[in-house]
Amino acid sequence: MSARAARLLSLPFVVLAFLLQLVLKFWVQPLTWRMDSTAGSLVVAVVAFAATMVVPLGIYLLLIRRVEKQPAEWRTAFSVDALPRWAGRTAILIAWISGSAIPVEATPGTKAARLMALDPVNAVLLTFALLGLIVAVMISVSGRPALELRPDGITVRNLLLRKRTGWGGPIKIRPERLNIDRDFLDFTLWYYCAFPAARATIGTETGARSVEEAYRRRVD
């Protein structure tokens, strides 16, 4: 499975995490209200609450377990997307939190659940839930955060922002979130700062193989 496929695979589990929170709120929670045993209702609530996270996240991580290793190589385009494990895990967690923000209450005279009346506070909670779900989907499909190297500089693409800087300029990246070996990335950035003439080959097959060979010589 490719890294991109592994990242996109998180999308159905993002939806699942959000939907399981709805099931928890509109079906499991009313069920606990109807239980006579306080201890029993507490156990059911805690187990169901944990399952809404463990099930989607656990299945996803199990499916992508073979694509964990971050490669010490560049694609010809000299760009790298988000690490599938980080992107998928983060997206699922955000969707789960978003679903938990939906405000519900008991319907008067019954043990059924319904959305709380729309007031300023509940409107904020619903907006947060919707925006959170949108952000989770964006993380799954966008491939961001991402990094791209060019002969004239470095481009960092975050979820919403894009920042470009020249070689030697300040750059803020989180290497652990990128699908590339951290030591290799550090070496690449050092290599092109130390040997400016080599930057002309960035974006070519020759350039990719050259920096990889230089890295292997240093490691060996």
PDB file of C-alpha atoms in Angstrom:
ATOM      1  CA  MET A   1       0.000   0.000   0.000  1.00  0.00           C
ATOM      2  CA  SER A   2       1.362   3.414  -0.933  1.00  0.00           C
ATOM      3  CA  ALA A   3       1.658   6.213   1.610  1.00  0.00           C
ATOM      4  CA  ARG A   4      -1.039   8.194  -0.200  1.00  0.00           C
ATOM      5  CA  ALA A   5      -3.428   5.238  -0.211  1.00  0.00           C
ATOM      6  CA  ALA A   6      -2.743   4.658   3.491  1.00  0.00           C
ATOM      7  CA  ARG A   7      -3.552   8.286   4.244  1.00  0.00           C
ATOM      8  CA  LEU A   8      -6.762   8.294   2.182  1.00  0.00           C
ATOM      9  CA  LEU A   9      -7.805   5.072   3.882  1.00  0.00           C
ATOM     10  CA  SER A  10      -8.311   7.090   7.059  1.00  0.00           C
ATOM     11  CA  LEU A  11     -11.288   8.927   5.509  1.00  0.00           C
ATOM     12  CA  PRO A  12     -13.931   6.235   6.158  1.00  0.00           C
ATOM     13  CA  PHE A  13     -12.635   5.868   9.710  1.00  0.00           C
ATOM     14  CA  VAL A  14     -12.920   9.628  10.191  1.00  0.00           C
ATOM     15  CA  VAL A  15     -16.593   9.354   9.251  1.00  0.00           C
ATOM     16  CA  LEU A  16     -16.969   6.253  11.428  1.00  0.00           C
ATOM     17  CA  ALA A  17     -15.514   7.995  14.496  1.00  0.00           C
ATOM     18  CA  PHE A  18     -17.956  10.881  14.045  1.00  0.00           C
ATOM     19  CA  LEU A  19     -20.952   8.590  13.485  1.00  0.00           C
ATOM     20  CA  LEU A  20     -20.088   6.429  16.494  1.00  0.00           C
ATOM     21  CA  GLN A  21     -20.269   9.521  18.662  1.00  0.00           C
ATOM     22  CA  LEU A  22     -23.771  10.129  17.322  1.00  0.00           C
ATOM     23  CA  VAL A  23     -24.701   6.521  18.116  1.00  0.00           C
ATOM     24  CA  LEU A  24     -23.312   7.022  21.609  1.00  0.00           C
ATOM     25  CA  LYS A  25     -25.315  10.171  22.178  1.00  0.00           C
ATOM     26  CA  PHE A  26     -28.633   9.201  20.564  1.00  0.00           C
ATOM     27  CA  TRP A  27     -28.805   5.474  21.319  1.00  0.00           C
ATOM     28  CA  VAL A  28     -26.348   4.307  24.002  1.00  0.00           C
ATOM     29  CA  GLN A  29     -26.811   7.281  26.316  1.00  0.00           C
ATOM     30  CA  PRO A  30     -30.646   6.969  26.386  1.00  0.00           C
ATOM     31  CA  LEU A  31     -30.155   3.249  27.022  1.00  0.00           C
ATOM     32  CA  THR A  32     -28.163   4.014  30.169  1.00  0.00           C
ATOM     33  CA  TRP A  33     -30.885   6.425  31.302  1.00  0.00           C
ATOM     34  CA  ARG A  34     -33.362   3.526  31.270  1.00  0.00           C
ATOM     35  CA  MET A  35     -31.116   1.163  33.254  1.00  0.00           C
ATOM     36  CA  ASP A  36     -31.996   0.617  36.918  1.00  0.00           C
ATOM     37  CA  SER A  37     -28.425  -0.076  38.005  1.00  0.00           C
ATOM     38  CA  THR A  38     -26.235   2.996  38.356  1.00  0.00           C
ATOM     39  CA  ALA A  39     -23.080   0.891  38.257  1.00  0.00           C
ATOM     40  CA  GLY A  40     -24.290  -0.984  35.196  1.00  0.00           C
ATOM     41  CA  SER A  41     -25.187   2.182  33.321  1.00  0.00           C
ATOM     42  CA  LEU A  42     -21.789   3.649  34.185  1.00  0.00           C
ATOM     43  CA  VAL A  43     -19.977   0.581  32.864  1.00  0.00           C
ATOM     44  CA  VAL A  44     -21.969   0.631  29.628  1.00  0.00           C
ATOM     45  CA  ALA A  45     -21.334   4.354  29.165  1.00  0.00           C
ATOM     46  CA  VAL A  46     -17.580   4.075  29.782  1.00  0.00           C
ATOM     47  CA  VAL A  47     -17.129   1.026  27.528  1.00  0.00           C
ATOM     48  CA  ALA A  48     -19.192   2.565  24.722  1.00  0.00           C
ATOM     49  CA  PHE A  49     -17.345   5.872  25.029  1.00  0.00           C
ATOM     50  CA  ALA A  50     -13.958   4.148  24.760  1.00  0.00           C
ATOM     51  CA  ALA A  51     -15.138   1.989  21.857  1.00  0.00           C
ATOM     52  CA  THR A  52     -16.071   5.022  19.782  1.00  0.00           C
ATOM     53  CA  MET A  53     -12.361   5.895  19.649  1.00  0.00           C
ATOM     54  CA  VAL A  54     -10.639   2.525  19.934  1.00  0.00           C
ATOM     55  CA  VAL A  55     -12.622   0.840  17.136  1.00  0.00           C
ATOM     56  CA  PRO A  56     -11.970   3.289  14.255  1.00  0.00           C
ATOM     57  CA  LEU A  57      -8.442   4.205  15.302  1.00  0.00           C
ATOM     58  CA  GLY A  58      -7.408   0.642  16.121  1.00  0.00           C
ATOM     59  CA  ILE A  59      -8.686  -0.811  12.851  1.00  0.00           C
ATOM     60  CA  TYR A  60      -7.041   1.957  10.831  1.00  0.00           C
ATOM     61  CA  LEU A  61      -3.645   1.560  12.500  1.00  0.00           C
ATOM     62  CA  LEU A  62      -3.885  -2.198  12.027  1.00  0.00           C
ATOM     63  CA  LEU A  63      -4.545  -1.807   8.307  1.00  0.00           C
ATOM     64  CA  ILE A  64      -1.587   0.532   7.728  1.00  0.00           C
ATOM     65  CA  ARG A  65       0.911  -1.251   9.963  1.00  0.00           C
ATOM     66  CA  ARG A  66       3.026  -2.242   6.935  1.00  0.00           C
ATOM     67  CA  VAL A  67       3.564   1.329   5.733  1.00  0.00           C
ATOM     68  CA  GLU A  68       5.001   2.781   8.936  1.00  0.00           C
ATOM     69  CA  LYS A  69       8.622   3.251   7.898  1.00  0.00           C
ATOM     70  CA  GLN A  70       9.538   6.716   6.662  1.00  0.00           C
ATOM     71  CA  PRO A  71      11.680   6.402   3.498  1.00  0.00           C
ATOM     72  CA  ALA A  72      15.170   7.864   3.158  1.00  0.00           C
ATOM     73  CA  GLU A  73      14.637   8.946  -0.423  1.00  0.00           C
ATOM     74  CA  TRP A  74      13.160  11.730  -2.529  1.00  0.00           C
ATOM     75  CA  ARG A  75      10.630  11.570  -5.296  1.00  0.00           C
ATOM     76  CA  THR A  76      11.834  13.316  -8.427  1.00  0.00           C
ATOM     77  CA  ALA A  77       9.627  16.302  -7.554  1.00  0.00           C
ATOM     78  CA  PHE A  78      11.511  16.699  -4.240  1.00  0.00           C
ATOM     79  CA  SER A  79       8.271  16.937  -2.298  1.00  0.00           C
ATOM     80  CA  VAL A  80       6.970  14.979   0.650  1.00  0.00           C
ATOM     81  CA  ASP A  81       3.468  14.746   2.113  1.00  0.00           C
ATOM     82  CA  ALA A  82       2.166  14.032   5.596  1.00  0.00           C
ATOM     83  CA  LEU A  83       3.073  10.786   7.316  1.00  0.00           C
ATOM     84  CA  PRO A  84       0.017   8.511   6.926  1.00  0.00           C
ATOM     85  CA  ARG A  85       0.098   7.379  10.548  1.00  0.00           C
ATOM     86  CA  TRP A  86       0.153  10.968  11.830  1.00  0.00           C
ATOM     87  CA  ALA A  87      -2.448  12.293   9.367  1.00  0.00           C
ATOM     88  CA  GLY A  88      -4.876   9.408   9.840  1.00  0.00           C
ATOM     89  CA  ARG A  89      -4.560   9.295  13.612  1.00  0.00           C
ATOM     90  CA  THR A  90      -4.972  13.079  13.914  1.00  0.00           C
ATOM     91  CA  ALA A  91      -7.952  13.188  11.559  1.00  0.00           C
ATOM     92  CA  ILE A  92      -9.753  10.380  13.396  1.00  0.00           C
ATOM     93  CA  LEU A  93      -9.111  12.015  16.758  1.00  0.00           C
ATOM     94  CA  ILE A  94     -10.418  15.392  15.554  1.00  0.00           C
ATOM     95  CA  ALA A  95     -13.555  13.770  14.115  1.00  0.00           C
ATOM     96  CA  TRP A  96     -14.126  11.917  17.389  1.00  0.00           C
ATOM     97  CA  ILE A  97     -13.769  15.097  19.452  1.00  0.00           C
ATOM     98  CA  SER A  98     -16.041  16.953  17.017  1.00  0.00           C
ATOM     99  CA  GLY A  99     -18.782  14.364  17.380  1.00  0.00           C
ATOM    100  CA  SER A 100     -18.539  14.528  21.155  1.00  0.00           C
ATOM    101  CA  ALA A 101     -19.242  18.278  21.038  1.00  0.00           C
ATOM    102  CA  ILE A 102     -22.794  17.842  19.690  1.00  0.00           C
ATOM    103  CA  PRO A 103     -25.135  18.889  22.549  1.00  0.00           C
ATOM    104  CA  VAL A 104     -28.007  16.514  23.375  1.00  0.00           C
ATOM    105  CA  GLU A 105     -30.592  16.268  26.125  1.00  0.00           C
ATOM    106  CA  ALA A 106     -33.397  13.980  27.218  1.00  0.00           C
ATOM    107  CA  THR A 107     -36.730  14.619  25.536  1.00  0.00           C
ATOM    108  CA  PRO A 108     -39.162  15.787  28.232  1.00  0.00           C
ATOM    109  CA  GLY A 109     -41.394  12.949  29.432  1.00  0.00           C
ATOM    110  CA  THR A 110     -39.321  10.272  27.672  1.00  0.00           C
ATOM    111  CA  LYS A 111     -35.930   8.591  27.871  1.00  0.00           C
ATOM    112  CA  ALA A 112     -35.069   9.495  24.285  1.00  0.00           C
ATOM    113  CA  ALA A 113     -32.294  11.922  23.290  1.00  0.00           C
ATOM    114  CA  ARG A 114     -32.636  14.983  21.115  1.00  0.00           C
ATOM    115  CA  LEU A 115     -30.520  17.962  20.111  1.00  0.00           C
ATOM    116  CA  MET A 116     -30.573  20.745  22.638  1.00  0.00           C
ATOM    117  CA  ALA A 117     -32.484  23.871  21.720  1.00  0.00           C
ATOM    118  CA  LEU A 118     -30.396  26.187  19.578  1.00  0.00           C
ATOM    119  CA  ASP A 119     -29.029  28.982  21.743  1.00  0.00           C
ATOM    120  CA  PRO A 120     -25.717  30.870  21.391  1.00  0.00           C
ATOM    121  CA  VAL A 121     -23.743  28.249  23.323  1.00  0.00           C
ATOM    122  CA  ASN A 122     -25.214  25.278  21.481  1.00  0.00           C
ATOM    123  CA  ALA A 123     -24.792  27.064  18.170  1.00  0.00           C
ATOM    124  CA  VAL A 124     -21.088  27.417  18.933  1.00  0.00           C
ATOM    125  CA  LEU A 125     -20.855  23.716  19.826  1.00  0.00           C
ATOM    126  CA  LEU A 126     -22.591  22.634  16.612  1.00  0.00           C
ATOM    127  CA  THR A 127     -20.379  24.942  14.567  1.00  0.00           C
ATOM    128  CA  PHE A 128     -17.306  23.505  16.278  1.00  0.00           C
ATOM    129  CA  ALA A 129     -18.488  19.976  15.502  1.00  0.00           C
ATOM    130  CA  LEU A 130     -19.064  20.762  11.828  1.00  0.00           C
ATOM    131  CA  LEU A 131     -15.798  22.648  11.365  1.00  0.00           C
ATOM    132  CA  GLY A 132     -13.915  19.916  13.194  1.00  0.00           C
ATOM    133  CA  LEU A 133     -15.303  17.287  10.844  1.00  0.00           C
ATOM    134  CA  ILE A 134     -14.323  19.413   7.835  1.00  0.00           C
ATOM    135  CA  VAL A 135     -10.779  19.817   9.197  1.00  0.00           C
ATOM    136  CA  ALA A 136     -10.533  16.064   9.788  1.00  0.00           C
ATOM    137  CA  VAL A 137     -11.552  15.343   6.205  1.00  0.00           C
ATOM    138  CA  MET A 138      -9.071  17.922   4.900  1.00  0.00           C
ATOM    139  CA  ILE A 139      -6.225  16.306   6.840  1.00  0.00           C
ATOM    140  CA  SER A 140      -7.165  12.922   5.366  1.00  0.00           C
ATOM    141  CA  VAL A 141      -7.289  14.028   1.737  1.00  0.00           C
ATOM    142  CA  SER A 142      -4.939  17.016   1.435  1.00  0.00           C
ATOM    143  CA  GLY A 143      -1.582  15.415   2.248  1.00  0.00           C
ATOM    144  CA  ARG A 144      -0.687  18.373   4.427  1.00  0.00           C
ATOM    145  CA  PRO A 145       1.562  19.296   6.151  1.00  0.00           C
ATOM    146  CA  ALA A 146       3.893  18.971   3.195  1.00  0.00           C
ATOM    147  CA  LEU A 147       7.375  20.096   2.197  1.00  0.00           C
ATOM    148  CA  GLU A 148       8.750  20.895  -1.254  1.00  0.00           C
ATOM    149  CA  LEU A 149      12.310  21.733  -2.224  1.00  0.00           C
ATOM    150  CA  ARG A 150      13.159  23.883  -5.252  1.00  0.00           C
ATOM    151  CA  PRO A 151      16.438  25.317  -6.521  1.00  0.00           C
ATOM    152  CA  ASP A 152      15.422  28.756  -5.237  1.00  0.00           C
ATOM    153  CA  GLY A 153      14.050  27.770  -1.856  1.00  0.00           C
ATOM    154  CA  ILE A 154      11.823  25.687   0.385  1.00  0.00           C
ATOM    155  CA  THR A 155       8.017  25.656   0.518  1.00  0.00           C
ATOM    156  CA  VAL A 156       6.116  24.471   3.588  1.00  0.00           C
ATOM    157  CA  ARG A 157       2.394  23.820   3.150  1.00  0.00           C
ATOM    158  CA  ASN A 158       0.367  23.607   6.334  1.00  0.00           C
ATOM    159  CA  LEU A 159      -3.335  22.812   6.428  1.00  0.00           C
ATOM    160  CA  LEU A 160      -4.370  26.348   5.479  1.00  0.00           C
ATOM    161  CA  LEU A 161      -1.163  28.314   4.936  1.00  0.00           C
ATOM    162  CA  ARG A 162       1.722  28.116   2.493  1.00  0.00           C
ATOM    163  CA  LYS A 163       5.101  29.624   3.329  1.00  0.00           C
ATOM    164  CA  ARG A 164       8.119  29.889   1.074  1.00  0.00           C
ATOM    165  CA  THR A 165      11.638  30.797   2.153  1.00  0.00           C
ATOM    166  CA  GLY A 166      15.032  30.943   0.512  1.00  0.00           C
ATOM    167  CA  TRP A 167      17.905  28.615   1.327  1.00  0.00           C
ATOM    168  CA  GLY A 168      19.417  29.599   4.629  1.00  0.00           C
ATOM    169  CA  GLY A 169      16.274  31.406   5.737  1.00  0.00           C
ATOM    170  CA  PRO A 170      14.199  30.461   8.782  1.00  0.00           C
ATOM    171  CA  ILE A 171      11.997  27.425   8.298  1.00  0.00           C
ATOM    172  CA  LYS A 172       9.504  25.882  10.688  1.00  0.00           C
ATOM    173  CA  ILE A 173       8.694  22.242  10.061  1.00  0.00           C
ATOM    174  CA  ARG A 174       7.652  19.257  12.139  1.00  0.00           C
ATOM    175  CA  PRO A 175       9.725  16.418  10.640  1.00  0.00           C
ATOM    176  CA  GLU A 176       7.875  13.764  12.642  1.00  0.00           C
ATOM    177  CA  ARG A 177       4.722  14.625  10.683  1.00  0.00           C
ATOM    178  CA  LEU A 178       6.317  14.108   7.260  1.00  0.00           C
ATOM    179  CA  ASN A 179       6.630  10.856   5.358  1.00  0.00           C
ATOM    180  CA  ILE A 180      10.409  10.925   5.140  1.00  0.00           C
ATOM    181  CA  ASP A 181      13.240   9.714   7.353  1.00  0.00           C
ATOM    182  CA  ARG A 182      14.113  12.537   9.744  1.00  0.00           C
ATOM    183  CA  ASP A 183      17.895  12.051   9.574  1.00  0.00           C
ATOM    184  CA  PHE A 184      17.737  11.983   5.784  1.00  0.00           C
ATOM    185  CA  LEU A 185      15.686  15.181   5.707  1.00  0.00           C
ATOM    186  CA  ASP A 186      18.134  16.929   8.046  1.00  0.00           C
ATOM    187  CA  PHE A 187      21.021  15.765   5.879  1.00  0.00           C
ATOM    188  CA  THR A 188      19.298  16.974   2.690  1.00  0.00           C
ATOM    189  CA  LEU A 189      18.735  20.458   4.077  1.00  0.00           C
ATOM    190  CA  TRP A 190      22.329  20.613   5.311  1.00  0.00           C
ATOM    191  CA  TYR A 191      23.643  19.286   1.989  1.00  0.00           C
ATOM    192  CA  TYR A 192      21.975  21.958  -0.130  1.00  0.00           C
ATOM    193  CA  CYS A 193      22.956  24.718   2.285  1.00  0.00           C
ATOM    194  CA  ALA A 194      26.578  23.514   2.294  1.00  0.00           C
ATOM    195  CA  PHE A 195      26.764  22.929  -1.487  1.00  0.00           C
ATOM    196  CA  PRO A 196      24.736  25.654  -3.227  1.00  0.00           C
ATOM    197  CA  ALA A 197      25.815  24.497  -6.692  1.00  0.00           C
ATOM    198  CA  ALA A 198      23.973  21.201  -6.149  1.00  0.00           C
ATOM    199  CA  ARG A 199      20.634  23.004  -5.848  1.00  0.00           C
ATOM    200  CA  ALA A 200      20.396  23.279  -9.628  1.00  0.00           C
ATOM    201  CA  THR A 201      19.639  19.547  -9.795  1.00  0.00           C
ATOM    202  CA  ILE A 202      16.727  19.713  -7.353  1.00  0.00           C
ATOM    203  CA  GLY A 203      13.629  18.419  -9.079  1.00  0.00           C
ATOM    204  CA  THR A 204      15.505  15.969 -11.294  1.00  0.00           C
ATOM    205  CA  GLU A 205      16.163  12.254 -11.050  1.00  0.00           C
ATOM    206  CA  THR A 206      19.881  12.975 -11.021  1.00  0.00           C
ATOM    207  CA  GLY A 207      19.536  15.330  -8.089  1.00  0.00           C
ATOM    208  CA  ALA A 208      17.445  12.864  -6.094  1.00  0.00           C
ATOM    209  CA  ARG A 209      19.927  10.034  -6.593  1.00  0.00           C
ATOM    210  CA  SER A 210      22.926  12.284  -5.870  1.00  0.00           C
ATOM    211  CA  VAL A 211      21.736  13.415  -2.447  1.00  0.00           C
ATOM    212  CA  GLU A 212      20.690   9.856  -1.574  1.00  0.00           C
ATOM    213  CA  GLU A 213      24.157   8.543  -2.481  1.00  0.00           C
ATOM    214  CA  ALA A 214      25.819  11.305  -0.467  1.00  0.00           C
ATOM    215  CA  TYR A 215      23.651  10.381   2.516  1.00  0.00           C
ATOM    216  CA  ARG A 216      24.507   6.691   2.245  1.00  0.00           C
ATOM    217  CA  ARG A 217      28.233   7.469   2.079  1.00  0.00           C
ATOM    218  CA  ARG A 218      27.963   9.536   5.232  1.00  0.00           C
ATOM    219  CA  VAL A 219      25.974   6.842   7.051  1.00  0.00           C
ATOM    220  CA  ASP A 220      28.312   4.066   5.942  1.00  0.00           C
TER     221      ASP A 220
END
